[in-house]
XYZ file of C-alpha atoms in Angstrom:
277
model
C 58.916 112.603 104.953
C 61.437 110.831 107.055
C 61.492 107.004 106.303
C 61.320 104.770 109.629
C 64.416 102.757 110.179
C 63.705 98.970 110.217
C 64.085 97.137 113.567
C 67.262 95.223 113.529
C 66.806 91.357 113.105
C 70.424 90.179 113.654
C 73.004 91.184 116.179
C 75.436 92.544 113.763
C 72.851 95.017 112.399
C 71.731 95.821 116.062
C 75.324 96.823 116.953
C 75.499 99.080 114.085
C 72.288 100.526 115.267
C 73.656 101.144 118.669
C 76.812 102.715 117.572
C 74.938 105.166 115.178
C 72.475 106.240 118.016
C 74.988 106.156 120.889
C 75.799 109.944 121.033
C 72.053 110.872 121.136
C 71.347 108.543 124.051
C 71.013 109.720 127.643
C 74.040 108.734 130.048
C 71.758 105.964 131.535
C 71.064 104.499 128.158
C 74.641 104.661 127.052
C 75.468 102.649 130.171
C 73.135 99.924 128.766
C 74.671 100.248 125.455
C 78.189 99.879 126.835
C 77.249 96.777 128.683
C 75.224 95.152 125.838
C 78.316 95.709 123.439
C 80.785 94.401 125.882
C 78.704 91.462 127.304
C 76.406 90.328 124.495
C 76.384 86.652 125.717
C 75.113 87.795 129.078
C 72.348 89.779 127.476
C 71.535 86.622 125.553
C 71.138 84.122 128.425
C 70.489 86.102 131.668
C 67.251 87.445 133.017
C 66.146 90.930 132.750
C 66.712 91.296 136.516
C 70.222 90.121 136.419
C 71.087 92.087 133.371
C 69.884 95.258 135.192
C 71.871 94.465 138.204
C 75.090 93.780 136.389
C 74.751 96.881 134.093
C 73.828 98.866 137.291
C 70.702 100.376 136.009
C 66.991 100.209 136.955
C 64.855 97.653 135.145
C 62.857 100.411 133.373
C 66.044 101.630 131.769
C 66.455 98.315 129.919
C 62.872 98.737 128.612
C 63.632 102.346 127.693
C 66.776 101.276 125.763
C 65.051 98.563 123.873
C 62.301 101.166 122.807
C 65.130 103.604 121.776
C 66.430 100.800 119.526
C 63.204 100.372 117.968
C 61.872 97.314 119.766
C 58.399 96.862 121.366
C 60.040 95.698 124.602
C 63.205 94.045 126.137
C 62.260 90.565 125.349
C 61.978 91.273 121.636
C 65.486 92.859 121.635
C 66.933 90.005 123.765
C 65.651 87.543 121.156
C 68.106 89.086 118.679
C 70.917 88.304 120.981
C 69.564 84.702 121.739
C 69.176 83.953 118.083
C 72.914 84.857 117.517
C 74.119 82.675 120.260
C 71.786 79.690 120.009
C 73.068 79.233 116.436
C 76.792 79.179 117.363
C 78.689 76.094 116.548
C 79.881 74.430 119.809
C 81.773 71.207 119.049
C 85.151 72.670 118.174
C 86.465 72.778 121.736
C 85.633 69.097 122.067
C 87.484 68.257 118.952
C 90.606 70.080 120.017
C 90.506 68.819 123.507
C 90.297 65.215 122.316
C 93.295 65.883 119.831
C 95.371 67.219 122.669
C 94.516 64.373 125.074
C 95.339 61.616 122.390
C 98.709 63.376 121.666
C 101.561 62.956 124.148
C 103.208 66.419 124.359
C 103.823 69.023 127.063
C 101.759 72.088 127.643
C 104.529 74.352 126.459
C 105.708 72.356 123.489
C 105.609 73.547 119.884
C 102.818 71.022 119.271
C 100.573 72.231 122.281
C 101.064 75.810 121.037
C 100.203 74.840 117.611
C 96.746 73.312 118.815
C 96.007 76.233 121.055
C 96.584 78.685 118.224
C 94.510 76.609 115.946
C 91.635 76.294 118.566
C 91.651 79.938 119.219
C 91.543 80.795 115.514
C 88.811 78.169 114.822
C 86.674 79.831 117.476
C 87.247 83.365 116.325
C 86.428 82.509 112.641
C 83.373 80.523 113.503
C 82.182 83.369 115.667
C 82.813 85.772 112.845
C 80.835 83.609 110.441
C 77.698 84.107 112.465
C 78.368 87.625 113.378
C 78.718 89.411 110.049
C 75.561 90.069 108.271
C 75.117 89.485 104.446
C 73.773 93.131 104.285
C 76.956 94.497 105.580
C 79.126 92.530 103.194
C 76.988 93.606 100.357
C 77.209 97.168 101.486
C 81.052 97.089 101.813
C 81.465 95.568 98.389
C 78.934 98.051 96.801
C 81.114 100.936 98.189
C 84.140 99.299 96.807
C 82.708 98.742 93.393
C 81.508 102.397 93.084
C 84.773 103.999 94.307
C 87.069 105.770 91.738
C 90.051 105.041 93.936
C 90.185 102.486 96.868
C 92.523 103.690 99.628
C 93.751 101.131 101.918
C 95.418 101.837 105.345
C 96.678 99.866 108.286
C 99.579 100.526 110.791
C 101.800 98.229 112.958
C 99.976 94.845 113.608
C 97.203 95.858 111.026
C 99.715 96.628 108.276
C 100.079 93.099 107.023
C 96.130 92.827 106.355
C 96.188 96.222 104.565
C 99.205 95.170 102.455
C 97.447 91.857 101.570
C 94.178 93.568 100.446
C 96.173 96.054 98.409
C 98.111 93.317 96.825
C 95.002 91.197 96.127
C 93.125 94.234 94.581
C 96.186 95.202 92.376
C 94.772 92.064 90.210
C 91.485 93.847 89.812
C 90.343 96.638 87.445
C 90.335 99.057 90.313
C 92.535 101.967 91.205
C 94.083 101.113 94.493
C 96.409 103.018 96.671
C 98.168 101.574 99.817
C 98.469 104.409 102.385
C 101.620 104.256 104.594
C 104.268 106.556 105.985
C 107.186 105.408 104.152
C 109.398 108.294 103.098
C 107.013 110.685 104.700
C 104.279 110.082 101.973
C 101.245 109.795 104.328
C 100.183 113.380 103.731
C 100.749 113.398 99.868
C 98.891 110.133 99.522
C 95.795 111.190 101.370
C 95.672 114.744 99.890
C 93.720 113.513 96.744
C 91.098 111.462 98.575
C 87.601 112.627 97.635
C 83.991 111.655 98.323
C 83.979 109.465 95.104
C 86.715 107.277 96.638
C 86.619 104.850 99.564
C 88.834 104.176 102.511
C 89.397 100.780 103.788
C 91.170 100.826 107.323
C 92.264 98.241 109.680
C 92.817 99.421 113.303
C 93.189 97.425 116.522
C 93.880 98.511 119.976
C 95.930 100.447 120.878
C 94.907 102.427 117.974
C 97.679 103.911 115.958
C 97.450 107.740 115.876
C 98.285 107.710 112.177
C 95.210 105.639 111.533
C 93.036 108.074 113.666
C 94.418 111.014 111.646
C 93.486 109.272 108.307
C 90.109 108.301 109.536
C 89.438 112.013 110.628
C 90.647 113.339 107.198
C 88.491 110.962 105.282
C 85.459 111.867 107.399
C 86.114 115.655 106.949
C 86.393 114.978 103.104
C 83.159 112.869 103.193
C 84.997 109.814 101.917
C 83.036 106.550 102.780
C 84.846 104.489 105.256
C 85.077 100.734 105.654
C 86.691 99.706 108.862
C 87.778 96.288 110.262
C 88.517 96.790 113.839
C 88.356 94.860 117.304
C 85.897 97.385 118.908
C 83.021 98.914 117.061
C 82.484 101.264 120.043
C 85.960 102.875 119.457
C 85.953 106.667 119.651
C 85.676 107.019 115.791
C 83.106 104.176 115.245
C 80.230 106.560 114.439
C 82.412 107.878 111.432
C 82.432 104.506 109.659
C 79.870 103.808 106.812
C 80.626 100.039 107.281
C 82.312 98.670 110.447
C 83.271 94.978 110.784
C 84.003 94.126 114.445
C 86.436 91.177 114.690
C 87.498 89.404 117.715
C 90.828 87.555 116.788
C 92.188 84.412 118.341
C 94.446 85.026 121.294
C 96.982 82.677 122.684
C 99.774 83.639 125.257
C 99.200 87.212 124.764
C 99.551 86.919 120.916
C 96.556 87.923 118.810
C 96.087 86.520 115.367
C 95.117 88.173 112.287
C 93.173 85.216 110.674
C 89.742 86.921 110.987
C 90.957 90.182 109.464
C 92.689 88.332 106.531
C 89.493 86.173 106.095
C 87.375 89.508 105.750
C 89.943 91.064 103.418
C 89.876 87.954 101.107
C 86.130 88.042 101.000
C 86.006 91.646 100.130
C 88.774 91.399 97.411
C 87.325 88.304 95.740
C 83.849 89.546 95.910
C 84.834 92.701 94.293
C 86.699 90.744 91.493
C 83.568 88.768 90.878
C 81.498 91.985 90.414
C 84.028 93.309 88.044
C 83.833 90.178 85.917
C 80.109 90.479 85.665
C-alpha cells in the first residue's frame, strides 16, 4: 500500500516537493510552480488575485496547484510562505547603513566595497539559516555517513568550495575522492562510482558541462546525489536526493561563496561528529 506523503510544513520542504512533482504537472500548474519558485516573497505577501495576475493564470489554477502539493487550499499553502518570511531577520540593513553613514568614505572606496560585500553576505547567510530545514541537513549527513566513498565535484567558480570540503573530510575516517579534470582524470575517477557511494556536487549558473556529465553518470549508476546550487529548478534538479538552494551575496557583479562554504563546513563537521560517536 502506498504511503501518503506528508504535507510540507516549511518552505524548503515545499520547494523539494515542487521539484519532485514538476514533471508530472500540467503546463498551467508548471507555470504556477515556476512563479512560486522564482517569486516566493510575492506569494507570501500578495493576494490570491494579484498572484494569479502576475503568474498569468486563472484563480482556479492556484487552487489546483495547492491541491496538487497536498494542501486543502491556497491559503494553507501560502501560510508556509508567510511563516518563512515573517521570521526573517530584518535589522541587518539598518546596521550596515548606519555604519556607512557614520564613516567618511566614497562610494567606490575599498571601505565602501568592504561594507557592501559584508552586507550582501550577511543577508545571504541569514536567509540561508531560515531556508534550510533541519530534516534536509540530517538527510544529507545520513547519506554521507552511510557512503563507502564520498565523491566531491565542482568546476570553475564552484571548485574552491569542492576543494574545501574534500580537504575538510580528509581529516575524517571516510574515503573521499575529489573529482576534477586535471590530467584528463575525470573519467577514471568517476568510473568506480557505485550506488553504495555518494556524490556531493557544487554547481552554479552557468552550469559547467563537466558537472552536468558527472551528475548524469551518477544518476545512471544510482549514486545518491547531494547538490549545492543556486537554482533548485535547474534542468537536473529532479535527479538530486538532497538539493540545497543557496542565493549568494552579490556586489558589483561578483557573487560570493560564503553560503556554499557555510554549508560545506556544516556537512563536514556534522559528519565528523557522527564518526566520533
